[in-house]
Short mmCIF file of C-alpha atoms in Angstrom, two decimals:
data_model
loop_
_atom_site.label_atom_id
_atom_site.label_comp_id
_atom_site.label_asym_id
_atom_site.label_seq_id
_atom_site.Cartn_x
_atom_site.Cartn_y
_atom_site.Cartn_z
CA UNK O 21 -10.30 -12.13 -14.85
CA UNK O 22 -13.00 -11.11 -17.25
CA UNK O 23 -12.61 -8.15 -19.60
CA UNK O 24 -14.24 -5.68 -17.22
CA UNK O 25 -11.94 -6.67 -14.36
CA UNK O 26 -8.92 -6.45 -16.66
CA UNK O 27 -9.83 -2.96 -17.85
CA UNK O 28 -10.40 -1.84 -14.26
CA UNK O 29 -7.01 -3.16 -13.17
CA UNK O 30 -5.21 -1.60 -16.15
CA UNK O 31 -6.85 1.79 -15.69
CA UNK O 32 -6.19 1.81 -11.95
CA UNK O 33 -2.53 0.97 -12.60
CA UNK O 34 -2.23 3.76 -15.18
CA UNK O 35 -3.52 6.30 -12.67
CA UNK O 36 -1.36 5.07 -9.80
CA UNK O 37 1.74 4.97 -12.00
CA UNK O 38 1.33 8.67 -12.76
CA UNK O 39 0.36 8.31 -16.42
CA UNK O 40 -2.23 11.07 -16.09
CA UNK O 41 -1.99 14.54 -14.61
CA UNK O 42 -4.12 15.50 -11.58
CA UNK O 43 -7.41 16.91 -12.83
CA UNK O 44 -6.94 15.44 -16.32
CA UNK O 45 -10.14 14.38 -18.05
CA UNK O 46 -10.47 10.67 -18.76
CA UNK O 47 -12.29 10.37 -22.08
CA UNK O 48 -14.01 7.00 -22.54
CA UNK O 49 -13.25 6.65 -26.24
CA UNK O 50 -9.55 7.47 -25.87
CA UNK O 51 -9.21 5.08 -22.94
CA UNK O 52 -11.02 2.35 -24.86
CA UNK O 53 -8.60 2.71 -27.77
CA UNK O 54 -5.60 2.77 -25.45
CA UNK O 55 -6.71 -0.36 -23.60
CA UNK O 56 -8.00 -2.21 -26.64
CA UNK O 57 -11.52 -2.50 -25.27
CA UNK O 58 -14.99 -1.13 -25.91
CA UNK O 59 -16.41 1.85 -24.07
CA UNK O 60 -18.72 -0.29 -21.92
CA UNK O 61 -16.06 -1.87 -19.64
CA UNK O 62 -14.21 1.47 -19.57
CA UNK O 63 -17.36 3.24 -18.38
CA UNK O 64 -17.90 0.57 -15.71
CA UNK O 65 -14.26 0.89 -14.61
CA UNK O 66 -14.61 4.66 -14.22
CA UNK O 67 -17.69 4.20 -12.04
CA UNK O 68 -15.77 1.77 -9.82
CA UNK O 69 -12.75 4.07 -9.65
CA UNK O 70 -15.01 6.91 -8.58
CA UNK O 71 -16.31 4.74 -5.75
CA UNK O 72 -12.72 3.94 -4.79
CA UNK O 73 -11.84 7.63 -4.78
CA UNK O 74 -9.27 7.67 -7.59
CA UNK O 75 -11.42 9.65 -10.04
CA UNK O 76 -14.23 12.16 -9.63
CA UNK O 77 -17.07 13.36 -11.85
CA UNK O 78 -17.38 17.06 -12.64
CA UNK O 79 -20.60 19.05 -13.03
CA UNK O 80 -21.06 17.79 -16.58
CA UNK O 81 -20.58 14.13 -15.63
CA UNK O 82 -17.08 13.85 -17.11
CA UNK O 83 -14.53 11.87 -15.15
CA UNK O 84 -11.31 13.52 -13.97
CA UNK O 85 -8.21 12.14 -12.26
CA UNK O 86 -8.65 13.09 -8.66
CA UNK O 87 -6.16 15.28 -6.82
CA UNK O 88 -5.14 14.33 -3.29
CA UNK O 89 -3.92 16.54 -0.50
CA UNK O 90 -1.03 15.43 1.67
CA UNK O 91 -3.48 15.18 4.57
CA UNK O 92 -5.70 12.75 2.65
CA UNK O 93 -2.71 10.50 2.00
CA UNK O 94 -1.50 10.54 5.58
CA UNK O 95 -5.05 9.89 6.73
CA UNK O 96 -5.28 6.81 4.48
CA UNK O 97 -2.00 5.47 5.89
CA UNK O 98 -3.27 6.12 9.42
CA UNK O 99 -6.51 4.28 8.68
CA UNK O 100 -4.53 1.27 7.48
CA UNK O 101 -2.57 1.36 10.73
CA UNK O 102 -5.71 1.26 12.84
CA UNK O 103 -7.31 -1.47 10.72
CA UNK O 104 -4.19 -3.62 10.86
CA UNK O 105 -3.96 -2.93 14.58
CA UNK O 106 -7.44 -4.38 15.00
CA UNK O 107 -6.46 -7.40 12.89
CA UNK O 108 -3.35 -8.00 15.02
CA UNK O 109 -5.39 -7.80 18.23
CA UNK O 110 -7.89 -10.34 16.90
CA UNK O 111 -5.12 -12.75 15.90
CA UNK O 112 -3.47 -12.47 19.31
CA UNK O 113 -6.79 -13.05 21.07
CA UNK O 114 -7.72 -16.00 18.85
CA UNK O 115 -4.31 -17.61 19.31
CA UNK O 116 -1.64 -18.24 16.68
CA UNK O 117 -1.88 -21.67 15.09
CA UNK O 118 1.23 -23.74 14.52
CA UNK O 119 0.77 -23.28 10.77
CA UNK O 120 0.51 -19.49 11.02
CA UNK O 121 3.47 -19.33 13.35
CA UNK O 122 5.56 -21.26 10.86
CA UNK O 123 4.43 -19.07 7.96
CA UNK O 124 5.19 -15.84 9.81
CA UNK O 125 8.57 -17.15 10.96
CA UNK O 126 9.52 -18.06 7.40
CA UNK O 127 8.58 -14.58 6.21
CA UNK O 128 10.61 -12.95 8.99
CA UNK O 129 13.62 -15.16 8.21
CA UNK O 130 13.39 -14.09 4.57
CA UNK O 131 13.36 -10.44 5.62
CA UNK O 132 16.40 -10.99 7.83
CA UNK O 133 18.24 -12.56 4.92
CA UNK O 134 17.38 -9.74 2.52
CA UNK O 135 18.38 -7.00 4.93
CA UNK O 136 21.76 -8.66 5.52
CA UNK O 137 22.83 -7.15 2.18
CA UNK O 138 24.74 -3.92 2.65
CA UNK O 139 24.18 -1.91 0.58
CA UNK O 140 20.77 -3.11 -0.48
CA UNK O 141 20.23 -3.82 -4.17
CA UNK O 142 17.19 -3.06 -6.30
CA UNK O 143 16.45 -6.78 -6.21
CA UNK O 144 16.61 -6.68 -2.41
CA UNK O 145 14.05 -3.88 -2.29
CA UNK O 146 11.70 -5.73 -4.65
CA UNK O 147 11.98 -8.99 -2.72
CA UNK O 148 11.51 -7.17 0.59
CA UNK O 149 8.29 -5.60 -0.72
CA UNK O 150 6.95 -9.07 -1.57
CA UNK O 151 7.96 -10.31 1.89
CA UNK O 152 6.39 -7.28 3.57
CA UNK O 153 3.10 -7.71 1.71
CA UNK O 154 3.05 -11.39 2.67
CA UNK O 155 3.58 -10.63 6.36
CA UNK O 156 0.74 -8.13 6.47
CA UNK O 157 -1.57 -10.36 4.42
CA UNK O 158 -1.05 -13.36 6.71
CA UNK O 159 -2.12 -11.38 9.77
CA UNK O 160 -5.11 -9.85 8.03
CA UNK O 161 -6.25 -13.24 6.75
CA UNK O 162 -5.81 -14.85 10.17
CA UNK O 163 -8.01 -12.19 11.80
CA UNK O 164 -11.02 -13.98 10.37
CA UNK O 165 -12.94 -10.72 10.10
CA UNK O 166 -14.24 -10.38 6.55
CA UNK O 167 -15.58 -6.86 7.07
CA UNK O 168 -12.16 -5.77 8.30
CA UNK O 169 -10.49 -7.42 5.32
CA UNK O 170 -12.82 -5.60 2.91
CA UNK O 171 -12.11 -2.29 4.64
CA UNK O 172 -8.35 -2.78 4.22
CA UNK O 173 -8.83 -3.83 0.60
CA UNK O 174 -10.81 -0.67 -0.15
CA UNK O 175 -8.39 1.62 1.70
CA UNK O 176 -5.44 0.04 -0.13
CA UNK O 177 -6.80 1.29 -3.44
CA UNK O 178 -5.93 4.87 -2.44
CA UNK O 179 -2.48 6.17 -3.44
CA UNK O 180 0.31 5.18 -1.04
CA UNK O 181 -2.03 3.44 1.42
CA UNK O 182 -0.89 -0.21 0.87
CA UNK O 183 1.71 -1.73 3.18
CA UNK O 184 4.60 -1.62 0.70
CA UNK O 185 3.56 1.48 -1.24
CA UNK O 186 6.30 3.69 0.20
CA UNK O 187 9.13 1.16 0.04
CA UNK O 188 10.49 2.48 -3.31
CA UNK O 189 11.24 5.78 -1.55
CA UNK O 190 13.65 3.91 0.68
CA UNK O 191 16.12 3.77 -2.19
CA UNK O 192 16.39 7.55 -2.33
CA UNK O 193 17.13 8.36 1.29
CA UNK O 194 20.51 8.15 3.00
CA UNK O 195 19.32 6.07 5.94
CA UNK O 196 17.31 3.65 3.82
CA UNK O 197 18.68 0.41 5.26
CA UNK O 198 18.51 1.65 8.84
CA UNK O 199 14.83 2.49 8.48
CA UNK O 200 14.06 -0.85 6.87
CA UNK O 201 15.89 -2.62 9.68
CA UNK O 202 13.81 -0.63 12.16
CA UNK O 203 10.56 -1.54 10.38
CA UNK O 204 11.57 -5.21 10.28
CA UNK O 205 12.37 -5.18 13.99
CA UNK O 206 8.80 -4.02 14.45
CA UNK O 207 7.70 -7.10 12.49
CA UNK O 208 9.62 -9.29 14.94
CA UNK O 209 8.13 -7.52 17.97
CA UNK O 210 4.64 -7.87 16.53
CA UNK O 211 5.20 -11.58 15.94
CA UNK O 212 6.31 -11.95 19.55
CA UNK O 213 3.18 -10.20 20.82
CA UNK O 214 0.98 -12.40 18.63
CA UNK O 215 2.57 -15.60 19.94
CA UNK O 216 2.18 -14.44 23.54
CA UNK O 217 -1.46 -13.57 23.02
CA UNK O 218 -0.85 -9.94 23.98
CA UNK O 219 -3.71 -8.31 22.11
CA UNK O 220 -3.25 -4.72 23.30
CA UNK O 221 0.49 -4.79 22.64
CA UNK O 222 0.00 -6.35 19.18
CA UNK O 223 -2.56 -3.69 18.30
CA UNK O 224 -0.29 -0.85 19.42
CA UNK O 225 2.70 -2.24 17.52
CA UNK O 226 0.74 -2.72 14.28
CA UNK O 227 -0.64 0.81 14.49
CA UNK O 228 2.75 2.35 15.25
CA UNK O 229 4.31 0.38 12.38
CA UNK O 230 2.78 2.74 9.80
CA UNK O 231 4.87 5.65 11.08
CA UNK O 232 7.72 4.54 8.77
CA UNK O 233 5.38 4.98 5.80
CA UNK O 234 4.31 8.37 7.14
CA UNK O 235 7.94 9.45 7.42
CA UNK O 236 8.66 8.31 3.86
CA UNK O 237 5.65 10.25 2.59
CA UNK O 238 6.88 13.41 4.29
CA UNK O 239 10.30 12.93 2.69
CA UNK O 240 8.73 12.28 -0.71
CA UNK O 241 6.76 15.52 -0.57
CA UNK O 242 9.81 17.49 0.54
CA UNK O 243 11.85 16.12 -2.38
CA UNK O 244 9.31 16.03 -5.18
CA UNK O 245 11.74 16.18 -8.09
CA UNK O 246 13.67 13.21 -6.76
CA UNK O 247 10.54 11.36 -5.66
CA UNK O 248 8.78 11.46 -9.02
CA UNK O 249 11.52 9.35 -10.59
CA UNK O 250 10.66 6.40 -8.33
CA UNK O 251 7.07 7.26 -7.36
CA UNK O 252 5.37 8.87 -10.38
CA UNK O 253 2.03 8.83 -8.57
CA UNK O 254 3.35 11.51 -6.20
CA UNK O 255 2.12 13.90 -8.92
CA UNK O 256 -1.41 13.14 -7.73
CA UNK O 257 -0.65 14.77 -4.39
CA UNK O 258 -1.07 18.54 -4.61
CA UNK O 259 -0.06 21.32 -2.28
#
């Protein structure tokens, strides 16, 4: 990555990791000093982050960390569900290649192995998140629809919208392993629909799959004090 891309990535990560308060002003000079860069790439990063929806400009042109309502977050998760549903339908209709089938099966086998641990460890959660991201990425890539891929990429830049964004919350709820087992069973059912070429079923399963993330978001908002320890960015969600 060039310097501008690096600054953008670092600043986005700082916001999503809860390093700034909602509504806090992001001063270019202070950010430049913090990131060890000049003001030019910082200014460009702020413009990009405004386009992504993570920051907003006030009446005087100063950039502020944007606040999100709970509805905005649930909407972003719902959008991902519909986009991934479309991707799953396209893959089912195109047909699953032998290579893709093998890749998806390997990912599912890895998830089965990780969820065999009882109780789950922190390492298990981290490895499951990698596996989960891989599963979703394989289907999106196989859809062959570049516009759809760009739409998911843009939506995933919003807080809690990506596929594994809510997985850390799993470690704070009593039924964590049961819910992860349920979500992984959905992965298996989706794989089955893809192999059978059942486009409508694959689409419905992929869309429904995001309900686990929606449930975790509701729990996170109900238990803010506990949630902030594992999801600092929950501070960005107001109300």
